[in-house]
mmCIF file of C-alpha atoms and ligand atoms in Angstrom:
data_model
loop_
_atom_site.group_PDB
_atom_site.id
_atom_site.type_symbol
_atom_site.label_atom_id
_atom_site.label_comp_id
_atom_site.label_asym_id
_atom_site.label_seq_id
_atom_site.Cartn_x
_atom_site.Cartn_y
_atom_site.Cartn_z
ATOM 1 C CA MET A 6 31.778 -69.573 107.372
ATOM 2 C CA THR A 7 29.944 -69.857 104.042
ATOM 3 C CA PRO A 8 27.296 -72.575 103.922
ATOM 4 C CA PRO A 9 27.688 -75.405 101.376
ATOM 5 C CA LEU A 10 25.905 -75.129 98.025
ATOM 6 C CA ALA A 11 22.490 -76.620 98.811
ATOM 7 C CA ILE A 12 18.790 -75.957 98.448
ATOM 8 C CA ASP A 13 17.186 -74.455 101.547
ATOM 9 C CA GLY A 14 14.035 -76.579 101.544
ATOM 10 C CA LYS A 15 12.357 -74.634 104.334
ATOM 11 C CA ARG A 16 12.859 -71.337 102.501
ATOM 12 C CA LEU A 17 11.517 -72.801 99.247
ATOM 13 C CA LEU A 18 8.369 -74.183 100.912
ATOM 14 C CA GLN A 19 7.784 -70.874 102.701
ATOM 15 C CA ARG A 20 8.052 -69.020 99.379
ATOM 16 C CA LEU A 21 5.576 -71.418 97.750
ATOM 17 C CA ASP A 22 3.156 -70.625 100.587
ATOM 18 C CA ASP A 23 3.772 -66.884 100.335
ATOM 19 C CA PHE A 24 3.083 -66.813 96.601
ATOM 20 C CA ALA A 25 0.053 -69.101 96.963
ATOM 21 C CA ARG A 26 -1.524 -66.352 99.079
ATOM 22 C CA ILE A 27 -1.461 -63.968 96.089
ATOM 23 C CA GLY A 28 -4.754 -64.565 94.306
ATOM 24 C CA ALA A 29 -5.660 -67.407 96.699
ATOM 25 C CA THR A 30 -9.092 -68.956 96.050
ATOM 26 C CA PRO A 31 -11.367 -70.347 98.783
ATOM 27 C CA ALA A 32 -10.883 -73.867 97.391
ATOM 28 C CA GLY A 33 -7.124 -73.733 97.997
ATOM 29 C CA GLY A 34 -5.928 -72.805 94.511
ATOM 30 C CA VAL A 35 -4.954 -69.511 92.899
ATOM 31 C CA ASN A 36 -6.505 -67.101 90.434
ATOM 32 C CA ARG A 37 -3.537 -65.058 89.235
ATOM 33 C CA GLN A 38 -4.350 -64.583 85.591
ATOM 34 C CA ALA A 39 -1.883 -62.899 83.291
ATOM 35 C CA LEU A 40 -1.434 -59.129 83.647
ATOM 36 C CA SER A 41 -4.062 -58.916 86.418
ATOM 37 C CA ALA A 42 -3.571 -57.083 89.733
ATOM 38 C CA GLU A 43 -2.712 -60.457 91.313
ATOM 39 C CA ASP A 44 -0.130 -61.244 88.639
ATOM 40 C CA ARG A 45 1.410 -57.807 89.228
ATOM 41 C CA ALA A 46 1.528 -58.451 92.980
ATOM 42 C CA SER A 47 3.400 -61.729 92.478
ATOM 43 C CA ARG A 48 5.896 -60.052 90.137
ATOM 44 C CA ARG A 49 6.422 -57.311 92.706
ATOM 45 C CA LEU A 50 7.082 -59.815 95.482
ATOM 46 C CA LEU A 51 9.662 -61.681 93.393
ATOM 47 C CA ALA A 52 11.360 -58.432 92.334
ATOM 48 C CA GLU A 53 11.510 -57.228 95.946
ATOM 49 C CA LEU A 54 13.058 -60.510 97.105
ATOM 50 C CA ALA A 55 15.638 -60.216 94.331
ATOM 51 C CA LEU A 56 16.510 -56.580 94.978
ATOM 52 C CA ALA A 57 16.842 -57.312 98.701
ATOM 53 C CA ARG A 58 19.533 -59.871 97.820
ATOM 54 C CA GLY A 59 21.383 -57.391 95.647
ATOM 55 C CA PHE A 60 20.443 -58.995 92.299
ATOM 56 C CA ARG A 61 19.554 -56.790 89.326
ATOM 57 C CA VAL A 62 15.984 -56.928 88.036
ATOM 58 C CA PHE A 63 14.978 -56.332 84.420
ATOM 59 C CA GLN A 64 11.823 -56.440 82.368
ATOM 60 C CA ASP A 65 11.409 -56.369 78.612
ATOM 61 C CA PRO A 66 8.541 -54.806 76.605
ATOM 62 C CA MET A 67 6.472 -58.035 77.063
ATOM 63 C CA ALA A 68 6.905 -57.699 80.851
ATOM 64 C CA ASN A 69 9.003 -60.859 80.996
ATOM 65 C CA LEU A 70 10.778 -60.464 84.340
ATOM 66 C CA PHE A 71 14.483 -61.309 84.666
ATOM 67 C CA ILE A 72 16.656 -61.474 87.788
ATOM 68 C CA ARG A 73 20.393 -61.456 87.178
ATOM 69 C CA ARG A 74 23.348 -62.696 89.219
ATOM 70 C CA GLU A 75 26.537 -61.544 87.558
ATOM 71 C CA GLY A 76 29.171 -63.972 86.274
ATOM 72 C CA ARG A 77 32.920 -63.607 85.844
ATOM 73 C CA PHE A 78 32.253 -62.850 82.177
ATOM 74 C CA PRO A 79 29.332 -60.400 82.132
ATOM 75 C CA GLU A 80 29.555 -60.039 78.361
ATOM 76 C CA LYS A 81 28.701 -63.743 77.846
ATOM 77 C CA PRO A 82 25.054 -64.741 77.281
ATOM 78 C CA PRO A 83 23.430 -65.684 80.589
ATOM 79 C CA PHE A 84 22.262 -69.164 81.513
ATOM 80 C CA VAL A 85 18.530 -68.880 82.255
ATOM 81 C CA ILE A 86 16.254 -70.876 84.580
ATOM 82 C CA GLY A 87 12.624 -70.200 85.461
ATOM 83 C CA SER A 88 8.982 -70.640 84.477
ATOM 84 C CA HIS A 89 5.869 -68.452 84.943
ATOM 85 C CA LEU A 90 3.830 -66.914 87.773
ATOM 86 C CA ASP A 91 0.456 -66.450 86.045
ATOM 87 C CA SER A 92 -2.257 -69.050 86.596
ATOM 88 C CA GLN A 93 -5.453 -70.498 85.222
ATOM 89 C CA PRO A 94 -8.686 -68.875 86.568
ATOM 90 C CA THR A 95 -9.086 -71.831 88.932
ATOM 91 C CA GLY A 96 -5.436 -72.798 88.924
ATOM 92 C CA GLY A 97 -3.169 -74.646 91.311
ATOM 93 C CA ARG A 98 -0.378 -73.323 93.545
ATOM 94 C CA PHE A 99 2.453 -75.133 91.741
ATOM 95 C CA ASP A 100 1.869 -74.777 87.982
ATOM 96 C CA GLY A 101 4.573 -72.251 87.059
ATOM 97 C CA ALA A 102 5.268 -71.061 90.613
ATOM 98 C CA LEU A 103 7.288 -74.175 91.490
ATOM 99 C CA GLY A 104 9.667 -73.659 88.566
ATOM 100 C CA THR A 105 10.024 -69.910 89.087
ATOM 101 C CA LEU A 106 10.550 -70.057 92.847
ATOM 102 C CA SER A 107 12.882 -73.061 92.627
ATOM 103 C CA ALA A 108 14.936 -71.149 90.072
ATOM 104 C CA PHE A 109 15.161 -68.228 92.479
ATOM 105 C CA GLU A 110 16.102 -70.657 95.252
ATOM 106 C CA VAL A 111 18.923 -71.989 93.041
ATOM 107 C CA MET A 112 20.169 -68.439 92.517
ATOM 108 C CA GLU A 113 20.043 -67.742 96.249
ATOM 109 C CA SER A 114 21.911 -71.007 96.920
ATOM 110 C CA PHE A 115 24.759 -69.848 94.676
ATOM 111 C CA GLU A 116 24.760 -66.505 96.493
ATOM 112 C CA ASP A 117 24.626 -68.067 99.994
ATOM 113 C CA ALA A 118 27.558 -70.322 99.174
ATOM 114 C CA GLY A 119 29.520 -67.477 97.566
ATOM 115 C CA ILE A 120 29.963 -69.510 94.364
ATOM 116 C CA LYS A 121 31.259 -67.552 91.401
ATOM 117 C CA THR A 122 30.130 -68.717 87.974
ATOM 118 C CA ASP A 123 31.708 -67.863 84.631
ATOM 119 C CA LEU A 124 28.362 -67.212 82.979
ATOM 120 C CA PRO A 125 25.806 -64.796 84.409
ATOM 121 C CA LEU A 126 22.786 -66.664 85.816
ATOM 122 C CA GLU A 127 19.276 -65.319 85.267
ATOM 123 C CA VAL A 128 15.886 -66.319 86.660
ATOM 124 C CA VAL A 129 12.918 -65.596 84.409
ATOM 125 C CA ALA A 130 9.176 -65.347 84.992
ATOM 126 C CA TRP A 131 7.612 -65.395 81.507
ATOM 127 C CA THR A 132 4.450 -63.366 80.854
ATOM 128 C CA ASN A 133 1.130 -65.103 80.186
ATOM 129 C CA GLU A 134 2.114 -68.729 79.877
ATOM 130 C CA GLU A 135 -1.435 -69.908 80.488
ATOM 131 C CA GLY A 136 -3.264 -68.157 77.641
ATOM 132 C CA SER A 137 -6.502 -68.292 79.564
ATOM 133 C CA ARG A 138 -7.242 -64.576 79.975
ATOM 134 C CA PHE A 139 -5.349 -63.484 76.847
ATOM 135 C CA ALA A 140 -4.912 -66.093 74.089
ATOM 136 C CA PRO A 141 -2.547 -67.477 72.961
ATOM 137 C CA GLY A 142 -0.515 -68.956 75.777
ATOM 138 C CA THR A 143 3.268 -68.491 76.139
ATOM 139 C CA MET A 144 3.002 -64.957 74.753
ATOM 140 C CA GLY A 145 6.074 -63.806 76.673
ATOM 141 C CA SER A 146 8.448 -66.522 75.489
ATOM 142 C CA MET A 147 6.973 -66.494 71.984
ATOM 143 C CA ALA A 148 7.674 -62.760 71.592
ATOM 144 C CA PHE A 149 11.107 -63.231 73.210
ATOM 145 C CA ALA A 150 12.049 -65.928 70.690
ATOM 146 C CA ALA A 151 10.878 -63.759 67.778
ATOM 147 C CA ALA A 152 12.385 -60.591 69.348
ATOM 148 C CA LYS A 153 9.130 -58.915 68.365
ATOM 149 C CA ILE A 154 5.619 -58.427 69.682
ATOM 150 C CA PRO A 155 3.277 -59.520 66.839
ATOM 151 C CA ASP A 156 1.292 -56.582 65.406
ATOM 152 C CA ALA A 157 -1.977 -58.502 65.827
ATOM 153 C CA TRP A 158 -1.626 -58.364 69.615
ATOM 154 C CA SER A 159 -2.229 -54.589 69.616
ATOM 155 C CA GLU A 160 -5.938 -55.298 69.057
ATOM 156 C CA LEU A 161 -6.111 -58.212 71.473
ATOM 157 C CA ARG A 162 -8.691 -58.250 74.253
ATOM 158 C CA GLY A 163 -8.852 -60.542 77.242
ATOM 159 C CA HIS A 164 -11.649 -63.006 77.865
ATOM 160 C CA ASP A 165 -12.880 -60.365 80.345
ATOM 161 C CA GLY A 166 -12.783 -57.642 77.647
ATOM 162 C CA ALA A 167 -9.605 -55.988 78.998
ATOM 163 C CA PRO A 168 -7.318 -54.503 76.291
ATOM 164 C CA PHE A 169 -4.008 -56.366 76.228
ATOM 165 C CA VAL A 170 -1.939 -53.269 75.431
ATOM 166 C CA GLU A 171 -3.334 -51.361 78.425
ATOM 167 C CA GLU A 172 -2.850 -54.242 80.842
ATOM 168 C CA LEU A 173 0.700 -54.768 79.614
ATOM 169 C CA LYS A 174 1.492 -51.058 80.083
ATOM 170 C CA THR A 175 0.029 -51.008 83.602
ATOM 171 C CA THR A 176 2.034 -54.116 84.480
ATOM 172 C CA LEU A 177 5.293 -52.623 83.192
ATOM 173 C CA GLU A 178 4.660 -49.347 85.044
ATOM 174 C CA ALA A 179 3.877 -51.183 88.261
ATOM 175 C CA LEU A 180 7.535 -52.199 88.554
ATOM 176 C CA PRO A 181 9.576 -49.020 88.051
ATOM 177 C CA GLU A 182 12.494 -50.582 89.970
ATOM 178 C CA ALA A 183 13.095 -52.999 87.092
ATOM 179 C CA GLU A 184 15.560 -51.847 84.425
ATOM 180 C CA MET A 185 14.157 -52.003 80.894
ATOM 181 C CA ARG A 186 15.939 -54.188 78.360
ATOM 182 C CA PRO A 187 15.127 -55.092 74.762
ATOM 183 C CA LEU A 188 13.014 -58.083 73.833
ATOM 184 C CA GLY A 189 15.094 -61.115 72.848
ATOM 185 C CA PHE A 190 18.794 -61.412 73.537
ATOM 186 C CA PRO A 191 21.308 -64.265 73.307
ATOM 187 C CA ILE A 192 21.099 -66.829 76.091
ATOM 188 C CA SER A 193 23.407 -69.809 76.618
ATOM 189 C CA GLY A 194 20.790 -72.309 77.680
ATOM 190 C CA TYR A 195 17.523 -72.725 79.560
ATOM 191 C CA ILE A 196 16.197 -75.201 82.114
ATOM 192 C CA GLU A 197 12.593 -75.171 83.350
ATOM 193 C CA LEU A 198 11.359 -77.191 86.308
ATOM 194 C CA HIS A 199 7.617 -77.933 86.282
ATOM 195 C CA ILE A 200 5.053 -80.308 87.728
ATOM 196 C CA GLU A 201 4.227 -83.199 85.409
ATOM 197 C CA GLN A 202 0.476 -82.390 85.243
ATOM 198 C CA ALA A 203 -0.151 -86.086 84.466
ATOM 199 C CA PRO A 204 0.051 -89.189 86.684
ATOM 200 C CA THR A 205 2.972 -91.184 85.198
ATOM 201 C CA LEU A 206 5.728 -90.281 87.682
ATOM 202 C CA GLU A 207 3.416 -90.710 90.660
ATOM 203 C CA ARG A 208 2.174 -94.102 89.461
ATOM 204 C CA GLU A 209 5.686 -95.349 88.777
ATOM 205 C CA ASN A 210 7.026 -93.792 91.988
ATOM 206 C CA ILE A 211 9.831 -91.963 90.157
ATOM 207 C CA PRO A 212 10.847 -88.554 91.557
ATOM 208 C CA ILE A 213 12.150 -86.910 88.373
ATOM 209 C CA GLY A 214 11.020 -86.841 84.757
ATOM 210 C CA ILE A 215 13.583 -85.853 82.126
ATOM 211 C CA VAL A 216 11.529 -84.173 79.436
ATOM 212 C CA GLN A 217 12.721 -84.996 75.938
ATOM 213 C CA GLY A 218 10.284 -82.728 74.128
ATOM 214 C CA ILE A 219 6.757 -81.297 73.989
ATOM 215 C CA GLN A 220 3.859 -82.482 71.860
ATOM 216 C CA GLY A 221 2.206 -80.090 69.401
ATOM 217 C CA THR A 222 -0.812 -77.963 70.318
ATOM 218 C CA ARG A 223 -3.295 -76.266 68.031
ATOM 219 C CA TRP A 224 -6.214 -74.131 69.187
ATOM 220 C CA LEU A 225 -9.211 -73.759 66.887
ATOM 221 C CA GLU A 226 -12.212 -71.483 67.240
ATOM 222 C CA VAL A 227 -15.391 -72.555 65.482
ATOM 223 C CA THR A 228 -18.344 -70.218 64.973
ATOM 224 C CA MET A 229 -21.624 -71.649 63.754
ATOM 225 C CA THR A 230 -24.152 -69.122 62.597
ATOM 226 C CA GLY A 231 -27.862 -69.766 62.135
ATOM 227 C CA GLN A 232 -30.895 -67.664 62.875
ATOM 228 C CA ALA A 233 -32.125 -66.521 66.284
ATOM 229 C CA ALA A 234 -35.831 -67.262 66.624
ATOM 230 C CA HIS A 235 -38.608 -67.923 69.134
ATOM 231 C CA ALA A 236 -38.101 -71.149 71.123
ATOM 232 C CA GLY A 237 -41.835 -71.795 71.522
ATOM 233 C CA THR A 238 -43.219 -70.980 68.123
ATOM 234 C CA THR A 239 -40.559 -72.132 65.674
ATOM 235 C CA ALA A 240 -41.202 -75.653 64.376
ATOM 236 C CA LEU A 241 -38.291 -77.913 63.503
ATOM 237 C CA ALA A 242 -38.635 -77.388 59.756
ATOM 238 C CA PHE A 243 -38.168 -73.621 60.194
ATOM 239 C CA ARG A 244 -35.188 -73.743 62.554
ATOM 240 C CA ARG A 245 -31.616 -72.867 61.617
ATOM 241 C CA ASP A 246 -30.197 -73.850 64.976
ATOM 242 C CA PRO A 247 -26.396 -73.568 65.359
ATOM 243 C CA MET A 248 -26.520 -75.348 68.731
ATOM 244 C CA ALA A 249 -28.050 -78.424 67.104
ATOM 245 C CA ALA A 250 -25.314 -78.220 64.442
ATOM 246 C CA ALA A 251 -22.533 -77.879 67.040
ATOM 247 C CA VAL A 252 -23.795 -80.878 69.021
ATOM 248 C CA ALA A 253 -24.130 -82.957 65.840
ATOM 249 C CA ALA A 254 -20.562 -82.068 64.819
ATOM 250 C CA LEU A 255 -18.988 -82.606 68.228
ATOM 251 C CA GLU A 256 -20.665 -85.828 69.281
ATOM 252 C CA PRO A 257 -18.888 -88.074 66.736
ATOM 253 C CA LEU A 258 -15.609 -86.186 67.236
ATOM 254 C CA PHE A 259 -15.691 -86.980 70.967
ATOM 255 C CA LYS A 260 -16.461 -90.604 70.122
ATOM 256 C CA GLN A 261 -13.724 -90.943 67.487
ATOM 257 C CA VAL A 262 -10.736 -88.628 67.985
ATOM 258 C CA MET A 263 -9.359 -89.755 71.346
ATOM 259 C CA PRO A 264 -10.748 -93.301 71.363
ATOM 260 C CA GLY A 265 -9.197 -93.715 67.900
ATOM 261 C CA ASP A 266 -5.689 -92.588 68.906
ATOM 262 C CA PRO A 267 -4.477 -92.801 72.502
ATOM 263 C CA ARG A 268 -1.882 -90.090 71.803
ATOM 264 C CA ALA A 269 -4.475 -87.544 70.601
ATOM 265 C CA ARG A 270 -6.036 -84.935 72.884
ATOM 266 C CA PHE A 271 -9.328 -83.248 72.007
ATOM 267 C CA THR A 272 -10.913 -80.705 74.368
ATOM 268 C CA VAL A 273 -13.779 -78.255 74.011
ATOM 269 C CA GLY A 274 -13.121 -75.851 76.888
ATOM 270 C CA ARG A 275 -15.115 -72.752 75.992
ATOM 271 C CA PHE A 276 -18.610 -72.515 74.579
ATOM 272 C CA ALA A 277 -20.413 -69.193 74.004
ATOM 273 C CA VAL A 278 -24.048 -68.951 72.918
ATOM 274 C CA GLU A 279 -25.575 -65.803 71.433
ATOM 275 C CA PRO A 280 -27.854 -64.196 72.464
ATOM 276 C CA GLY A 281 -27.817 -66.640 75.403
ATOM 277 C CA SER A 282 -31.511 -66.431 76.194
ATOM 278 C CA VAL A 283 -33.496 -69.374 77.611
ATOM 279 C CA ASN A 284 -36.362 -68.931 75.180
ATOM 280 C CA ALA A 285 -34.483 -68.027 71.998
ATOM 281 C CA ILE A 286 -32.917 -70.391 69.488
ATOM 282 C CA PRO A 287 -29.306 -69.157 69.348
ATOM 283 C CA GLY A 288 -28.190 -66.966 66.459
ATOM 284 C CA SER A 289 -24.659 -68.262 66.812
ATOM 285 C CA VAL A 290 -22.483 -70.503 68.933
ATOM 286 C CA THR A 291 -18.728 -70.218 69.226
ATOM 287 C CA PHE A 292 -16.548 -72.887 70.769
ATOM 288 C CA THR A 293 -12.858 -73.609 71.107
ATOM 289 C CA ILE A 294 -11.037 -76.858 70.412
ATOM 290 C CA ASP A 295 -7.668 -77.600 72.025
ATOM 291 C CA LEU A 296 -6.034 -80.257 69.849
ATOM 292 C CA ARG A 297 -2.749 -81.965 70.727
ATOM 293 C CA HIS A 298 -0.556 -84.707 69.313
ATOM 294 C CA PRO A 299 3.188 -85.443 69.110
ATOM 295 C CA GLU A 300 3.012 -85.416 65.283
ATOM 296 C CA THR A 301 2.146 -82.307 63.275
ATOM 297 C CA THR A 302 0.832 -84.366 60.346
ATOM 298 C CA VAL A 303 -1.739 -85.959 62.657
ATOM 299 C CA ILE A 304 -2.784 -82.533 63.976
ATOM 300 C CA ASP A 305 -3.211 -81.355 60.366
ATOM 301 C CA ALA A 306 -5.340 -84.399 59.554
ATOM 302 C CA LEU A 307 -7.453 -83.942 62.686
ATOM 303 C CA GLU A 308 -8.035 -80.279 61.879
ATOM 304 C CA GLY A 309 -9.237 -81.341 58.427
ATOM 305 C CA ARG A 310 -11.641 -83.841 59.974
ATOM 306 C CA ILE A 311 -12.975 -81.263 62.420
ATOM 307 C CA ARG A 312 -13.488 -78.690 59.655
ATOM 308 C CA HIS A 313 -15.346 -81.222 57.545
ATOM 309 C CA ALA A 314 -17.532 -82.426 60.458
ATOM 310 C CA CYS A 315 -18.456 -78.847 61.374
ATOM 311 C CA GLU A 316 -19.270 -77.837 57.806
ATOM 312 C CA ARG A 317 -21.384 -80.944 57.216
ATOM 313 C CA ALA A 318 -23.349 -80.563 60.450
ATOM 314 C CA ALA A 319 -23.838 -76.823 59.880
ATOM 315 C CA SER A 320 -25.085 -77.337 56.364
ATOM 316 C CA ALA A 321 -27.530 -80.074 57.479
ATOM 317 C CA ALA A 322 -28.982 -77.587 59.991
ATOM 318 C CA GLY A 323 -29.161 -74.689 57.491
ATOM 319 C CA CYS A 324 -26.277 -72.923 59.241
ATOM 320 C CA GLN A 325 -22.763 -71.754 58.368
ATOM 321 C CA SER A 326 -19.554 -72.876 60.017
ATOM 322 C CA ALA A 327 -16.314 -70.859 60.148
ATOM 323 C CA LEU A 328 -13.151 -72.279 61.680
ATOM 324 C CA LYS A 329 -9.995 -70.370 62.503
ATOM 325 C CA GLN A 330 -6.698 -71.301 64.105
ATOM 326 C CA ILE A 331 -5.991 -69.123 67.130
ATOM 327 C CA PHE A 332 -2.739 -70.790 68.217
ATOM 328 C CA ASP A 333 -0.358 -73.250 66.649
ATOM 329 C CA MET A 334 2.634 -74.656 68.471
ATOM 330 C CA PRO A 335 4.512 -77.399 66.612
ATOM 331 C CA PRO A 336 6.126 -80.144 68.719
ATOM 332 C CA ALA A 337 9.590 -79.494 70.176
ATOM 333 C CA ILE A 338 12.584 -81.773 70.706
ATOM 334 C CA PHE A 339 14.948 -80.643 73.433
ATOM 335 C CA SER A 340 18.735 -80.223 73.349
ATOM 336 C CA LYS A 341 20.701 -83.499 73.481
ATOM 337 C CA ASP A 342 23.580 -81.767 75.297
ATOM 338 C CA LEU A 343 21.309 -80.420 78.021
ATOM 339 C CA LEU A 344 19.525 -83.769 78.326
ATOM 340 C CA ALA A 345 22.938 -85.340 78.957
ATOM 341 C CA CYS A 346 23.604 -82.680 81.650
ATOM 342 C CA LEU A 347 20.309 -83.627 83.305
ATOM 343 C CA ASP A 348 21.257 -87.325 83.269
ATOM 344 C CA ARG A 349 24.611 -86.537 84.894
ATOM 345 C CA ALA A 350 22.957 -84.264 87.469
ATOM 346 C CA ALA A 351 20.441 -86.954 88.450
ATOM 347 C CA ALA A 352 23.199 -89.562 88.699
ATOM 348 C CA SER A 353 25.230 -87.258 90.963
ATOM 349 C CA LEU A 354 22.212 -87.002 93.288
ATOM 350 C CA GLY A 355 21.381 -90.709 93.045
ATOM 351 C CA LEU A 356 17.899 -89.896 91.737
ATOM 352 C CA GLU A 357 15.883 -92.311 89.646
ATOM 353 C CA THR A 358 14.586 -90.650 86.478
ATOM 354 C CA ARG A 359 12.340 -91.413 83.551
ATOM 355 C CA PRO A 360 12.446 -89.953 80.039
ATOM 356 C CA MET A 361 9.099 -88.512 79.018
ATOM 357 C CA LEU A 362 7.283 -86.231 76.589
ATOM 358 C CA SER A 363 5.295 -83.247 77.867
ATOM 359 C CA GLY A 364 1.586 -83.252 77.116
ATOM 360 C CA ALA A 365 1.306 -79.636 78.279
ATOM 361 C CA PHE A 366 2.976 -76.801 76.404
ATOM 362 C CA HIS A 367 5.533 -74.669 78.187
ATOM 363 C CA ASP A 368 7.688 -71.590 77.627
ATOM 364 C CA ALA A 369 10.650 -73.937 77.111
ATOM 365 C CA LEU A 370 9.149 -74.763 73.715
ATOM 366 C CA PHE A 371 9.748 -71.247 72.386
ATOM 367 C CA VAL A 372 13.072 -70.767 74.189
ATOM 368 C CA ASN A 373 14.185 -74.006 72.491
ATOM 369 C CA ARG A 374 13.987 -72.162 69.163
ATOM 370 C CA VAL A 375 16.738 -69.702 70.148
ATOM 371 C CA ALA A 376 18.882 -71.632 72.653
ATOM 372 C CA PRO A 377 19.380 -75.165 73.982
ATOM 373 C CA ALA A 378 16.454 -75.833 76.336
ATOM 374 C CA VAL A 379 15.245 -78.685 78.489
ATOM 375 C CA MET A 380 12.702 -79.419 81.236
ATOM 376 C CA ILE A 381 12.565 -81.345 84.496
ATOM 377 C CA PHE A 382 9.266 -82.739 85.818
ATOM 378 C CA VAL A 383 8.263 -83.678 89.347
ATOM 379 C CA PRO A 384 5.142 -85.710 90.199
ATOM 380 C CA CYS A 385 1.900 -84.088 91.341
ATOM 381 C CA ARG A 386 -0.914 -85.801 93.238
ATOM 382 C CA ASP A 387 -3.196 -87.852 90.957
ATOM 383 C CA GLY A 388 -1.591 -86.006 88.038
ATOM 384 C CA LEU A 389 -4.118 -83.249 88.654
ATOM 385 C CA SER A 390 -3.395 -79.728 87.355
ATOM 386 C CA HIS A 391 -5.359 -76.740 86.035
ATOM 387 C CA ASN A 392 -7.383 -77.442 89.144
ATOM 388 C CA GLU A 393 -7.378 -75.786 92.576
ATOM 389 C CA ALA A 394 -6.687 -79.144 94.212
ATOM 390 C CA GLU A 395 -3.289 -79.449 92.454
ATOM 391 C CA TYR A 396 -0.752 -80.649 95.037
ATOM 392 C CA VAL A 397 2.919 -81.553 95.251
ATOM 393 C CA GLU A 398 4.419 -83.261 98.303
ATOM 394 C CA PRO A 399 6.896 -80.877 100.003
ATOM 395 C CA GLU A 400 9.710 -83.426 99.606
ATOM 396 C CA GLN A 401 9.013 -83.687 95.895
ATOM 397 C CA SER A 402 9.226 -79.912 95.452
ATOM 398 C CA ILE A 403 12.551 -79.881 97.279
ATOM 399 C CA THR A 404 13.864 -82.796 95.204
ATOM 400 C CA GLY A 405 12.881 -80.915 92.046
ATOM 401 C CA ALA A 406 14.794 -77.824 93.219
ATOM 402 C CA ARG A 407 17.845 -79.947 94.119
ATOM 403 C CA MET A 408 17.733 -81.475 90.664
ATOM 404 C CA LEU A 409 17.446 -77.992 89.101
ATOM 405 C CA LEU A 410 20.463 -76.825 91.106
ATOM 406 C CA ALA A 411 22.588 -79.830 90.106
ATOM 407 C CA ALA A 412 21.497 -79.551 86.462
ATOM 408 C CA THR A 413 22.240 -75.812 86.366
ATOM 409 C CA MET A 414 25.730 -76.426 87.768
ATOM 410 C CA GLU A 415 26.371 -79.198 85.235
ATOM 411 C CA ALA A 416 25.119 -77.107 82.322
ATOM 412 C CA MET A 417 26.992 -73.945 83.329
ATOM 413 C CA ALA A 418 30.201 -75.927 83.883
ATOM 414 C CA SER A 419 29.892 -77.666 80.520
ATOM 415 C CA GLY A 420 29.639 -74.280 78.818
ATOM 416 C CA ASP A 421 26.083 -74.766 77.518
HETATM 417 C C1 GLV B 19 -0.406 -75.088 79.402
HETATM 418 O O1 GLV B 19 -0.890 -74.500 80.351
HETATM 419 C C2 GLV B 19 -1.117 -76.011 78.580
HETATM 420 O O2 GLV B 19 -2.338 -75.832 78.386
HETATM 421 O O3 GLV B 19 -0.503 -76.977 78.106
HETATM 422 MN MN1 MN B 20 2.721 -74.115 83.613
HETATM 423 MN MN1 MN B 21 -0.804 -74.299 83.172
#
């Protein structure tokens, strides 16, 4: 007798544990950075699980990994569900993995129940969502949406110095079982399940967030250049200290940008000092700014303010300031039709939901440019993410997967 179409919660939780062991950190998180040995191991495990179930496995030139369950009409564009398997350096077990493994669980549920679908169904694990080792983030989905790998990436090096092209090649070669397919192809629609990474759902005790869109993100890199000199002998009047300039520029920005607009996000996450010697005034400092807001015009205005603050502080310290954009992701608004499918799916399960905007960026943002896309959020403890302590209650993971299953059925039935 075939089992009914349902999520196997025990299997899903076991898979989350199995994948959390790949790149596990002593503090209970994962370090599975993009295109690393650990990332390759997680891709291999997923591919092996898929092949064991008789699904076809593909990868494209960006190493985006696809698992396919055939539909009655193989020539039609597949419906795609998934997320990513790479992590932050001190990442959590659920960011990306929950969406990818729940998507695979949905596919297995269809298979277990012997359900035939008109459209092919595919699970995807996008390459380098995080952008921590290789910037920018969402490289896999970005290249997929453009059907092209940007030329500039051929020179790209990781934060650890690793050449992107080499690491990509090694990753592709590590999975010879996967059939190669071109980058970018028509898809009928896309749903991504993810943890909220903020505390709203938990605080309001709502199990499911229906994500209407994603706020914009811009990454800036500022380099301030002065003159390296002796820390003990150089009097203030003779210093051209880029650290003093950076502090002078950043201090008012921290005091004004976020306090002045509760929707703005301003983060300095990386700071490099050259030559980095205790007793030398730095010759240069380079820092990143992660800037986010739901409105592009506000991001533009904030970038202008940052540029001005850096130039003024640098000039007052006898230094130079150079600012460049290293990533720009305009805000996204998700498909109305798919949002309606999500509402119907939640109603069919009797789940309370809440509409929300995503503060984090996701691969769904780029997929949304080439196909209807939407996201589902589940709560995570204290809203904590990009942290090894990230945690999702087992029941909440299972509820998220049930919601993904119901939404996928709704969307595939409605021809999206
Ligand atoms: C994604 O990881 C983000 O930084 O929003
Ligand atoms: Mn993520
Ligand atoms: Mn993340």
